[in-house]
């Protein structure tokens, strides 16, 4: 983690940020190998809760894909890209058979 102070800051996570079915041009923010196919809002919420990010669901649409509604607002505890990787890892772990 960086020495930057993230206290009180929040960031917005849209499902297409970590969706393996989307291209970078269509809004995916992490590499394809780390992305998750079709992540749902409920999966993102559960992953964020497990990571202690204090998630909140909002019924808003993304400017990039305005037809799909839903986003999650979380506490910023690290850089956004690091958090997206952690959320995708957690969703993959939740989906894997135990």
C-alpha positions as a LaTeX table, in Angstrom:
\begin{tabular}{lrrr}
\hline
Residue & $x$ (\AA) & $y$ (\AA) & $z$ (\AA) \\
\hline
Unk1 & 0.00 & 0.00 & 0.00 \\
Unk2 & 1.09 & 3.52 & $-0.67$ \\
Unk3 & 1.78 & 6.11 & 1.99 \\
Unk4 & $-0.99$ & 8.27 & 0.53 \\
Unk5 & $-3.86$ & 9.10 & 2.83 \\
Unk6 & $-7.08$ & 7.52 & 1.56 \\
Unk7 & $-9.10$ & 8.37 & 4.67 \\
Unk8 & $-12.68$ & 9.30 & 3.82 \\
Unk9 & $-12.33$ & 8.70 & 0.08 \\
Unk10 & $-14.71$ & 6.48 & $-1.86$ \\
Unk11 & $-14.53$ & 5.06 & $-5.39$ \\
Unk12 & $-17.12$ & 3.70 & $-7.79$ \\
Unk13 & $-16.92$ & 0.18 & $-9.24$ \\
Unk14 & $-19.01$ & $-0.73$ & $-12.27$ \\
Unk15 & $-19.28$ & $-4.44$ & $-13.20$ \\
Unk16 & $-17.79$ & $-3.87$ & $-16.65$ \\
Unk17 & $-14.50$ & $-2.77$ & $-15.03$ \\
Unk18 & $-13.73$ & $-6.44$ & $-14.25$ \\
Unk19 & $-15.84$ & $-8.20$ & $-16.92$ \\
Unk20 & $-13.81$ & $-10.59$ & $-19.09$ \\
Unk21 & $-16.43$ & $-10.41$ & $-21.86$ \\
Unk22 & $-15.72$ & $-6.72$ & $-22.40$ \\
Unk23 & $-12.80$ & $-5.25$ & $-24.28$ \\
Unk24 & $-10.65$ & $-2.47$ & $-22.90$ \\
Unk25 & $-12.35$ & $-0.18$ & $-25.38$ \\
Unk26 & $-15.75$ & $-1.15$ & $-23.93$ \\
Unk27 & $-14.65$ & $-0.33$ & $-20.38$ \\
Unk28 & $-12.69$ & $-3.23$ & $-18.88$ \\
Unk29 & $-9.94$ & $-1.85$ & $-16.63$ \\
Unk30 & $-7.95$ & $-4.98$ & $-15.73$ \\
Unk31 & $-6.16$ & $-7.55$ & $-17.86$ \\
Unk32 & $-8.18$ & $-10.32$ & $-19.45$ \\
Unk33 & $-6.32$ & $-13.01$ & $-17.48$ \\
Unk34 & $-7.36$ & $-11.39$ & $-14.19$ \\
Unk35 & $-10.91$ & $-10.45$ & $-15.25$ \\
Unk36 & $-14.09$ & $-12.38$ & $-14.39$ \\
Unk37 & $-16.77$ & $-13.33$ & $-16.94$ \\
Unk38 & $-20.12$ & $-11.63$ & $-16.24$ \\
Unk39 & $-19.66$ & $-10.39$ & $-12.66$ \\
Unk40 & $-22.93$ & $-9.51$ & $-10.95$ \\
Unk41 & $-23.53$ & $-6.67$ & $-8.53$ \\
Unk42 & $-24.24$ & $-9.17$ & $-5.74$ \\
Unk43 & $-20.90$ & $-10.93$ & $-6.34$ \\
Unk44 & $-19.07$ & $-7.61$ & $-6.27$ \\
Unk45 & $-20.87$ & $-6.64$ & $-3.05$ \\
Unk46 & $-19.96$ & $-9.95$ & $-1.37$ \\
Unk47 & $-16.33$ & $-9.70$ & $-2.50$ \\
Unk48 & $-16.07$ & $-6.13$ & $-1.21$ \\
Unk49 & $-17.60$ & $-7.14$ & 2.13 \\
Unk50 & $-15.04$ & $-9.94$ & 2.49 \\
Unk51 & $-12.26$ & $-7.45$ & 1.73 \\
Unk52 & $-13.61$ & $-4.99$ & 4.30 \\
Unk53 & $-14.29$ & $-2.20$ & 1.80 \\
Unk54 & $-17.68$ & $-1.10$ & 3.21 \\
Unk55 & $-19.65$ & $-1.48$ & $-0.07$ \\
Unk56 & $-22.85$ & 0.37 & $-0.94$ \\
Unk57 & $-25.08$ & $-0.51$ & $-3.91$ \\
Unk58 & $-26.45$ & 2.30 & $-6.07$ \\
Unk59 & $-28.98$ & 1.89 & $-8.86$ \\
Unk60 & $-27.16$ & 4.17 & $-11.29$ \\
Unk61 & $-25.87$ & 3.50 & $-14.79$ \\
Unk62 & $-22.41$ & 4.00 & $-16.18$ \\
Unk63 & $-21.84$ & 6.73 & $-18.75$ \\
Unk64 & $-20.13$ & 4.11 & $-20.93$ \\
Unk65 & $-22.99$ & 1.57 & $-20.82$ \\
Unk66 & $-26.05$ & 3.52 & $-19.78$ \\
Unk67 & $-28.45$ & 0.62 & $-20.44$ \\
Unk68 & $-26.95$ & $-1.53$ & $-17.65$ \\
Unk69 & $-27.81$ & $-0.26$ & $-14.19$ \\
Unk70 & $-25.97$ & $-0.84$ & $-10.94$ \\
Unk71 & $-22.71$ & 0.19 & $-9.35$ \\
Unk72 & $-20.91$ & $-0.32$ & $-6.06$ \\
Unk73 & $-19.32$ & 2.48 & $-4.05$ \\
Unk74 & $-16.47$ & 1.37 & $-1.75$ \\
Unk75 & $-13.95$ & 2.86 & 0.65 \\
Unk76 & $-10.66$ & 3.62 & $-1.04$ \\
Unk77 & $-8.05$ & 1.64 & 0.88 \\
Unk78 & $-5.53$ & 1.35 & $-1.97$ \\
Unk79 & $-5.15$ & 2.36 & $-5.59$ \\
Unk80 & $-8.23$ & 1.66 & $-7.72$ \\
Unk81 & $-6.47$ & $-0.88$ & $-9.94$ \\
Unk82 & $-5.22$ & $-2.83$ & $-6.91$ \\
Unk83 & $-8.76$ & $-2.93$ & $-5.52$ \\
Unk84 & $-10.17$ & $-4.12$ & $-8.86$ \\
Unk85 & $-7.62$ & $-6.96$ & $-8.95$ \\
Unk86 & $-8.48$ & $-7.94$ & $-5.37$ \\
Unk87 & $-12.23$ & $-7.91$ & $-6.09$ \\
Unk88 & $-11.78$ & $-10.05$ & $-9.22$ \\
Unk89 & $-9.58$ & $-12.53$ & $-7.27$ \\
Unk90 & $-12.20$ & $-12.77$ & $-4.54$ \\
Unk91 & $-15.02$ & $-13.40$ & $-7.06$ \\
Unk92 & $-12.94$ & $-16.13$ & $-8.74$ \\
Unk93 & $-12.37$ & $-17.73$ & $-5.32$ \\
Unk94 & $-16.11$ & $-17.57$ & $-4.53$ \\
Unk95 & $-16.99$ & $-19.19$ & $-7.87$ \\
Unk96 & $-14.44$ & $-22.00$ & $-7.67$ \\
Unk97 & $-15.73$ & $-25.36$ & $-6.42$ \\
Unk98 & $-14.40$ & $-26.19$ & $-2.98$ \\
\hline
\end{tabular}
